Amino acid sequence: MSERLRRLVCSVCDYRKTHKKNFRHPLPDMLILSMLARLCGCGTRKEIVHFGEYYLQLLQSAYGILPSGVPSEPTLCRMENSIDDDAFARLYAEFARLLADGIDPPADGLPVIKAVDGKFMRGTTLENGRWPDIVSIYDVGRGIATDTEACQEKSNEIKATPKLIERAAFEPGTVVTADAMNCQTGIIDLIRQKGAHYFIALKANQRSLRYSVEDALPGMTPDDEYHPGVEIGHGRIHERHCRVFYAVDGISGIGRFRDVCAVVEVTTRTTHKASGEESSQTRYYITSMKESAQVMDYVSRRHWGIENNQHWELDTLQGQDATKRKYPKAARNLDTIQKIVHAIIAYTARRKMPEEISSSKEKMKTQFKSLMTMASFNIGFALSMMAL
């Protein structure tokens, strides 16, 4: 196990009265067992217990953990329900940033993109009928969520995002991308104060500006355009057209937002090969960047890395939505453990995979699944991944 991972698990504050010494299983040991078992494909506490029993001798000899045997399911349940979820998430953020620093940034000329988005934990239902919402700031190029924040029970992402931005340390030239919910003057001000650019979707929640943009752009000549070649995949023919408008001062209401340098229009047309059915969509963005249409199109597409990579992997490979938890604290701690596992896999994939794989979204999805499959069949390989 790496020193970074050991430091993380040993820094989690024990919720028990440790001075009485009336417990059998040290908290770091239980966390390591939970992470390693999930890395090998275990999803439930019952599976984690069986995994620990099967590999107990190896874990005791390799890591020197679990001297008193494997914790029971109720003990693992109490662990998830009792750990300080906010403090655990902060420790994860420190760990994730160390891992991200060890991965090379994107190629020269391309911006570092930090995507902000939330994900519901659908296996847990709050008293008001909603699901817990965990907002992440995700380093798209490195494939790791570097910080998380839980929305309060009667709040939403608008309140959680500023906390993430305030804690973040952005590299020069970083672009923060977000969906339309975060198109708020306060959030944009924070991003600019932190020295980063923003690239944020514009929808009907900013109704007057959205309508002003829709009315103004047809009468304007774009300053730059980019129309990549037709893409064929997943049974669809996909076309994109990106247009960038820099002369935005005359658009009503845009002055409320700080340092808007351009409005970006991205039009997509999709044809389903089997049915021939066509659909089209136009998205608008405001940004403080002043880049070419090709770079703007790149940024607009890369934002979806948080959905297509992290959220997809948490659900498909670790079964996050299918995992039921009764209390929001347990759900948050489960999310943190699963994100630690995700960060370990991302680090392994990007440090040890060939460039043609690590730079491809679809190949990376295959590699994530392959790495977890290899870990499930080869405990030695899983232990090597934990060594980072």
Coordinates of C-alpha atoms in Angstrom, one line a residue:
M1 CA 0.0 0.0 0.0
S2 CA 1.3 3.5 -0.8
E3 CA 2.2 5.9 1.8
R4 CA -0.4 8.3 0.5
L5 CA -3.2 5.8 0.9
R6 CA -2.0 4.7 4.3
R7 CA -1.8 8.4 5.5
L8 CA -5.4 8.9 4.3
V9 CA -6.9 5.9 6.2
C10 CA -4.9 6.6 9.3
S11 CA -6.1 10.3 9.3
V12 CA -9.8 9.4 9.5
C13 CA -11.0 10.3 13.0
D14 CA -12.2 7.2 14.9
Y15 CA -15.8 7.5 16.0
R16 CA -15.3 5.1 18.9
K17 CA -14.0 5.6 22.4
T18 CA -10.6 4.4 21.6
H19 CA -9.2 5.0 25.0
K20 CA -11.3 2.2 26.4
K21 CA -9.7 -0.3 23.9
N22 CA -12.9 -2.3 23.7
F23 CA -13.0 -2.7 20.0
R24 CA -11.5 -5.5 17.8
H25 CA -11.0 -3.9 14.4
P26 CA -8.9 -0.8 13.9
L27 CA -10.7 1.8 11.7
P28 CA -7.9 2.0 9.1
D29 CA -8.0 -1.8 8.6
M30 CA -11.8 -1.7 7.9
L31 CA -11.3 1.1 5.4
I32 CA -8.6 -0.7 3.6
L33 CA -10.7 -3.9 3.4
S34 CA -13.7 -1.9 2.1
M35 CA -11.6 -0.2 -0.6
L36 CA -9.7 -3.3 -1.7
A37 CA -12.9 -5.4 -1.9
R38 CA -14.6 -2.7 -4.0
L39 CA -11.6 -2.5 -6.3
C40 CA -12.0 -6.2 -6.8
G41 CA -15.7 -5.8 -7.7
C42 CA -17.5 -6.3 -4.4
G43 CA -20.5 -4.1 -4.0
T44 CA -22.3 -5.1 -0.8
R45 CA -21.2 -5.4 2.8
K46 CA -21.9 -9.2 2.6
E47 CA -19.6 -9.5 -0.4
I48 CA -16.9 -7.5 1.4
V49 CA -17.0 -9.8 4.4
H50 CA -16.7 -12.9 2.2
F51 CA -13.8 -11.3 0.4
G52 CA -12.0 -10.5 3.6
E53 CA -12.6 -14.1 4.9
Y54 CA -11.2 -15.6 1.7
Y55 CA -8.1 -13.4 1.6
L56 CA -7.6 -13.0 5.4
Q57 CA -4.2 -14.7 5.6
L58 CA -2.9 -12.7 2.6
L59 CA -4.1 -9.4 4.0
Q60 CA -2.6 -10.1 7.4
S61 CA 0.8 -11.0 5.8
A62 CA 0.9 -8.3 3.1
Y63 CA -0.6 -5.4 5.0
G64 CA -0.5 -6.6 8.6
I65 CA -4.2 -5.7 9.0
L66 CA -7.2 -7.5 10.5
P67 CA -5.3 -9.3 13.3
S68 CA -8.6 -10.2 15.0
G69 CA -10.3 -11.4 11.8
V70 CA -12.8 -9.8 9.5
P71 CA -15.4 -7.3 10.7
S72 CA -19.1 -8.3 10.5
E73 CA -21.7 -6.7 8.3
P74 CA -23.2 -4.7 11.3
T75 CA -19.7 -3.4 12.1
L76 CA -19.2 -2.2 8.6
C77 CA -22.6 -0.6 8.7
R78 CA -21.8 1.3 11.9
M79 CA -18.5 2.4 10.3
E80 CA -20.3 4.0 7.3
N81 CA -22.9 5.6 9.5
S82 CA -20.5 7.0 12.1
I83 CA -17.5 8.4 10.3
D84 CA -17.6 12.2 10.0
D85 CA -18.6 12.5 6.3
D86 CA -17.4 16.0 5.8
A87 CA -14.0 15.4 7.3
F88 CA -13.6 12.2 5.4
A89 CA -14.4 14.0 2.1
R90 CA -11.8 16.7 2.9
L91 CA -9.2 14.0 3.5
Y92 CA -10.1 12.4 0.2
A93 CA -9.7 15.8 -1.5
E94 CA -6.1 16.0 -0.3
F95 CA -5.4 12.5 -1.4
A96 CA -7.0 13.1 -4.9
R97 CA -5.0 16.3 -5.5
L98 CA -1.7 14.4 -4.7
L99 CA -2.7 11.7 -7.3
A100 CA -3.7 14.3 -9.9
D101 CA -0.3 16.1 -9.5
G102 CA 1.3 12.8 -10.5
I103 CA -0.5 12.6 -13.8
D104 CA 0.7 14.7 -16.8
P105 CA -1.6 17.6 -17.8
P106 CA -3.2 17.7 -21.3
A107 CA -1.1 18.3 -24.3
D108 CA 0.4 21.8 -24.9
G109 CA -2.1 24.3 -26.2
L110 CA -5.1 22.8 -24.6
P111 CA -6.6 24.2 -21.4
V112 CA -6.9 22.3 -18.2
I113 CA -10.6 21.7 -17.7
K114 CA -12.3 21.4 -14.3
A115 CA -15.9 20.3 -14.6
V116 CA -18.4 21.0 -11.9
D117 CA -21.5 18.8 -11.7
G118 CA -23.7 17.0 -9.2
K119 CA -24.8 13.4 -9.0
F120 CA -27.8 12.0 -7.0
M121 CA -27.3 9.0 -4.9
R122 CA -30.5 7.2 -5.9
G123 CA -30.1 4.4 -3.4
T124 CA -30.8 6.7 -0.5
T125 CA -34.1 8.6 -0.1
L126 CA -34.3 11.6 2.3
E127 CA -37.3 12.4 4.5
N128 CA -38.4 15.0 1.9
G129 CA -38.4 12.4 -0.8
R130 CA -35.3 13.7 -2.5
W131 CA -32.0 11.9 -3.0
P132 CA -28.7 13.2 -1.6
D133 CA -26.8 15.2 -4.2
I134 CA -23.0 15.2 -4.2
V135 CA -21.3 17.9 -6.2
S136 CA -17.8 17.2 -7.5
I137 CA -15.1 19.2 -9.2
Y138 CA -13.6 16.9 -11.7
D139 CA -10.2 17.2 -13.4
V140 CA -11.3 16.0 -16.9
G141 CA -7.8 15.5 -18.3
R142 CA -6.6 13.5 -15.4
G143 CA -9.8 11.7 -14.7
I144 CA -10.0 12.3 -11.0
A145 CA -12.6 14.3 -8.9
T146 CA -10.4 16.5 -6.8
D147 CA -13.0 17.7 -4.3
T148 CA -16.7 17.0 -3.4
E149 CA -19.4 18.9 -1.5
A150 CA -22.8 17.5 -0.3
C151 CA -25.8 19.7 -0.9
Q152 CA -27.8 20.4 2.2
E153 CA -31.2 18.7 2.5
K154 CA -33.2 21.7 1.5
S155 CA -30.6 23.2 -0.8
N156 CA -29.1 22.6 -4.2
E157 CA -25.9 22.8 -6.3
I158 CA -26.0 26.6 -6.3
K159 CA -25.0 26.6 -2.6
A160 CA -22.5 23.8 -2.9
T161 CA -20.5 25.0 -5.9
P162 CA -19.1 28.2 -4.4
K163 CA -17.6 26.1 -1.5
L164 CA -15.8 23.9 -4.1
I165 CA -14.5 26.9 -6.0
E166 CA -13.3 28.7 -2.8
R167 CA -11.3 25.6 -1.8
A168 CA -9.8 24.9 -5.2
A169 CA -6.3 25.8 -6.4
F170 CA -6.4 26.3 -10.1
E171 CA -3.4 26.0 -12.5
P172 CA -2.8 29.0 -14.8
G173 CA -5.1 28.8 -17.8
T174 CA -7.7 26.5 -16.1
V175 CA -11.2 26.6 -17.4
V176 CA -14.1 25.8 -15.1
T177 CA -17.1 24.3 -16.9
A178 CA -20.6 23.9 -15.5
D179 CA -24.2 23.4 -16.5
A180 CA -26.8 26.1 -16.6
M181 CA -27.7 25.8 -12.9
N182 CA -24.4 27.3 -12.0
C183 CA -24.8 30.3 -14.4
Q184 CA -24.9 32.7 -11.5
T185 CA -23.1 36.0 -11.1
G186 CA -21.7 35.0 -7.7
I187 CA -20.3 31.7 -8.9
I188 CA -18.7 33.5 -12.0
D189 CA -17.2 36.2 -9.8
L190 CA -15.6 33.5 -7.6
I191 CA -14.1 31.7 -10.6
R192 CA -12.6 34.9 -11.9
Q193 CA -11.3 35.8 -8.4
K194 CA -9.5 32.5 -8.3
G195 CA -7.7 33.2 -11.5
A196 CA -9.6 30.7 -13.7
H197 CA -11.7 31.1 -16.8
Y198 CA -15.3 29.9 -17.0
F199 CA -17.3 28.2 -19.7
I200 CA -20.9 27.9 -18.5
A201 CA -24.1 26.7 -20.3
L202 CA -26.9 29.3 -20.7
K203 CA -30.5 28.1 -20.4
A204 CA -33.9 29.3 -19.4
N205 CA -32.9 29.8 -15.7
Q206 CA -31.3 33.1 -17.0
R207 CA -34.4 33.7 -19.1
S208 CA -33.8 37.3 -20.2
L209 CA -30.2 36.7 -21.3
R210 CA -31.1 33.5 -23.0
Y211 CA -33.8 35.2 -25.0
S212 CA -31.5 38.1 -25.8
V213 CA -28.9 35.8 -27.1
E214 CA -31.4 33.8 -29.2
D215 CA -32.7 37.1 -30.7
A216 CA -29.3 38.7 -31.3
L217 CA -27.2 35.9 -32.8
P218 CA -29.1 35.3 -36.1
G219 CA -28.3 38.9 -37.1
M220 CA -24.6 38.7 -36.2
T221 CA -21.7 37.3 -38.1
P222 CA -19.6 34.8 -36.2
D223 CA -16.0 35.7 -35.5
D224 CA -14.9 32.1 -35.9
E225 CA -16.5 28.7 -36.8
Y226 CA -15.6 25.1 -36.5
H227 CA -17.3 22.2 -38.2
P228 CA -15.5 18.9 -37.5
G229 CA -16.0 15.9 -39.6
V230 CA -19.0 13.6 -39.3
E231 CA -18.7 11.1 -36.5
I232 CA -20.2 7.6 -36.7
G233 CA -20.6 5.5 -33.6
H234 CA -23.1 3.7 -31.4
G235 CA -25.5 3.4 -34.3
R236 CA -25.6 7.2 -34.9
I237 CA -24.3 9.7 -37.3
H238 CA -23.3 12.8 -35.4
E239 CA -22.5 16.3 -36.7
R240 CA -21.4 19.4 -34.8
H241 CA -21.1 23.1 -35.7
C242 CA -19.5 25.5 -33.3
R243 CA -19.8 29.3 -33.8
V244 CA -18.1 31.9 -31.6
F245 CA -19.2 35.5 -31.3
Y246 CA -16.9 38.0 -29.6
A247 CA -18.9 41.2 -30.1
V248 CA -21.2 40.6 -27.2
D249 CA -21.5 44.1 -25.7
G250 CA -24.7 44.8 -27.5
I251 CA -26.5 41.8 -26.1
S252 CA -29.0 42.9 -23.5
G253 CA -28.3 41.6 -19.9
I254 CA -24.8 40.2 -20.6
G255 CA -23.1 43.0 -18.7
R256 CA -24.3 41.5 -15.4
F257 CA -21.8 38.7 -15.8
R258 CA -18.1 39.4 -15.2
D259 CA -15.6 39.3 -18.0
V260 CA -17.8 37.8 -20.7
C261 CA -15.6 37.7 -23.8
A262 CA -17.7 35.5 -26.0
V263 CA -20.9 33.7 -26.6
V264 CA -20.6 30.2 -28.0
E265 CA -23.3 28.4 -30.1
V266 CA -23.0 24.7 -30.6
T267 CA -25.5 23.0 -32.9
T268 CA -25.6 19.2 -33.1
R269 CA -27.5 17.0 -35.5
T270 CA -27.9 13.3 -34.8
T271 CA -29.2 10.7 -37.3
H272 CA -30.1 7.2 -36.0
K273 CA -28.9 4.8 -38.6
A274 CA -31.4 2.1 -37.9
S275 CA -34.5 4.3 -38.1
G276 CA -33.3 7.3 -40.0
E277 CA -34.8 9.5 -37.3
E278 CA -33.1 12.9 -37.0
S279 CA -32.8 15.2 -34.1
S280 CA -31.0 18.5 -33.6
Q281 CA -30.1 20.7 -30.6
T282 CA -28.6 24.1 -30.1
R283 CA -26.7 25.0 -26.9
Y284 CA -25.4 28.4 -25.8
Y285 CA -22.5 29.2 -23.5
I286 CA -21.0 32.3 -22.0
T287 CA -17.2 32.3 -21.4
S288 CA -14.4 34.5 -20.3
M289 CA -12.1 32.8 -22.8
K290 CA -11.1 34.3 -26.1
E291 CA -10.0 31.2 -28.1
S292 CA -10.7 29.7 -31.5
A293 CA -13.9 27.9 -32.3
Q294 CA -12.0 24.6 -32.3
V295 CA -10.8 25.1 -28.7
M296 CA -14.3 26.3 -27.7
D297 CA -15.8 23.1 -29.2
Y298 CA -13.2 21.0 -27.4
V299 CA -14.0 22.6 -24.0
S300 CA -17.8 22.2 -24.6
R301 CA -17.3 18.5 -25.3
R302 CA -14.8 17.8 -22.5
H303 CA -17.2 19.0 -19.9
W304 CA -19.2 15.8 -20.4
G305 CA -16.3 13.8 -19.1
I306 CA -17.6 14.1 -15.6
E307 CA -20.9 12.4 -16.8
N308 CA -19.5 10.0 -19.3
N309 CA -16.5 8.9 -17.3
Q310 CA -16.9 9.4 -13.5
H311 CA -20.7 9.1 -13.1
W312 CA -20.9 6.3 -15.6
E313 CA -18.1 4.4 -13.9
L314 CA -19.5 4.9 -10.4
D315 CA -22.9 3.5 -11.5
T316 CA -21.9 0.8 -14.0
L317 CA -18.7 -0.5 -12.4
Q318 CA -19.4 0.2 -8.7
G319 CA -23.2 0.1 -8.6
Q320 CA -23.6 3.4 -6.8
D321 CA -27.2 3.9 -7.7
A322 CA -28.1 0.3 -6.9
T323 CA -26.5 0.4 -3.4
K324 CA -29.1 1.3 -0.8
R325 CA -28.2 3.3 2.3
K326 CA -30.7 4.4 4.9
Y327 CA -28.9 7.6 6.1
P328 CA -27.4 10.4 4.1
K329 CA -24.1 10.3 6.2
A330 CA -23.7 6.6 5.2
A331 CA -24.4 7.6 1.5
R332 CA -21.8 10.3 1.6
N333 CA -19.2 8.1 3.1
L334 CA -20.0 5.4 0.6
D335 CA -19.5 8.0 -2.2
T336 CA -16.1 9.0 -0.8
I337 CA -14.9 5.4 -0.6
Q338 CA -16.1 4.7 -4.1
K339 CA -14.4 7.9 -5.4
I340 CA -11.1 6.8 -3.7
V341 CA -11.4 3.5 -5.6
H342 CA -12.2 5.4 -8.8
A343 CA -9.2 7.6 -8.3
I344 CA -6.9 4.6 -7.8
I345 CA -8.2 3.1 -11.1
A346 CA -7.9 6.4 -12.9
Y347 CA -4.3 6.8 -11.7
T348 CA -3.4 3.3 -12.8
A349 CA -5.0 3.7 -16.2
R350 CA -3.4 7.1 -17.0
R351 CA 0.1 6.3 -15.6
K352 CA 0.4 2.7 -17.0
M353 CA -1.7 2.7 -20.2
P354 CA -0.4 3.6 -23.6
E355 CA -1.2 7.1 -24.9
E356 CA -3.6 5.9 -27.6
I357 CA -5.8 4.4 -24.8
S358 CA -5.4 7.0 -22.1
S359 CA -6.4 9.8 -24.5
S360 CA -9.6 8.1 -25.8
K361 CA -12.8 8.3 -23.9
E362 CA -14.2 5.0 -25.2
K363 CA -11.0 3.1 -24.7
M364 CA -10.7 4.4 -21.2
K365 CA -14.1 3.1 -20.4
T366 CA -13.0 -0.3 -21.6
Q367 CA -9.8 0.0 -19.6
F368 CA -11.6 0.9 -16.4
K369 CA -13.8 -2.2 -16.7
S370 CA -10.8 -4.3 -17.7
L371 CA -8.7 -3.2 -14.7
M372 CA -11.5 -4.0 -12.3
T373 CA -12.0 -7.4 -14.0
M374 CA -8.3 -8.1 -13.7
A375 CA -8.3 -7.0 -10.0
S376 CA -11.2 -9.3 -9.3
F377 CA -9.4 -12.3 -10.7
N378 CA -5.9 -11.5 -9.5
I379 CA -5.5 -10.2 -5.9
G380 CA -1.8 -9.5 -6.5
F381 CA -2.7 -7.1 -9.3
A382 CA -5.3 -5.4 -7.0
L383 CA -2.6 -5.0 -4.4
S384 CA -0.3 -3.5 -6.9
M385 CA -2.9 -0.9 -7.8
M386 CA -3.3 0.0 -4.2
A387 CA 0.5 0.7 -4.2
L388 CA -0.1 3.5 -6.7

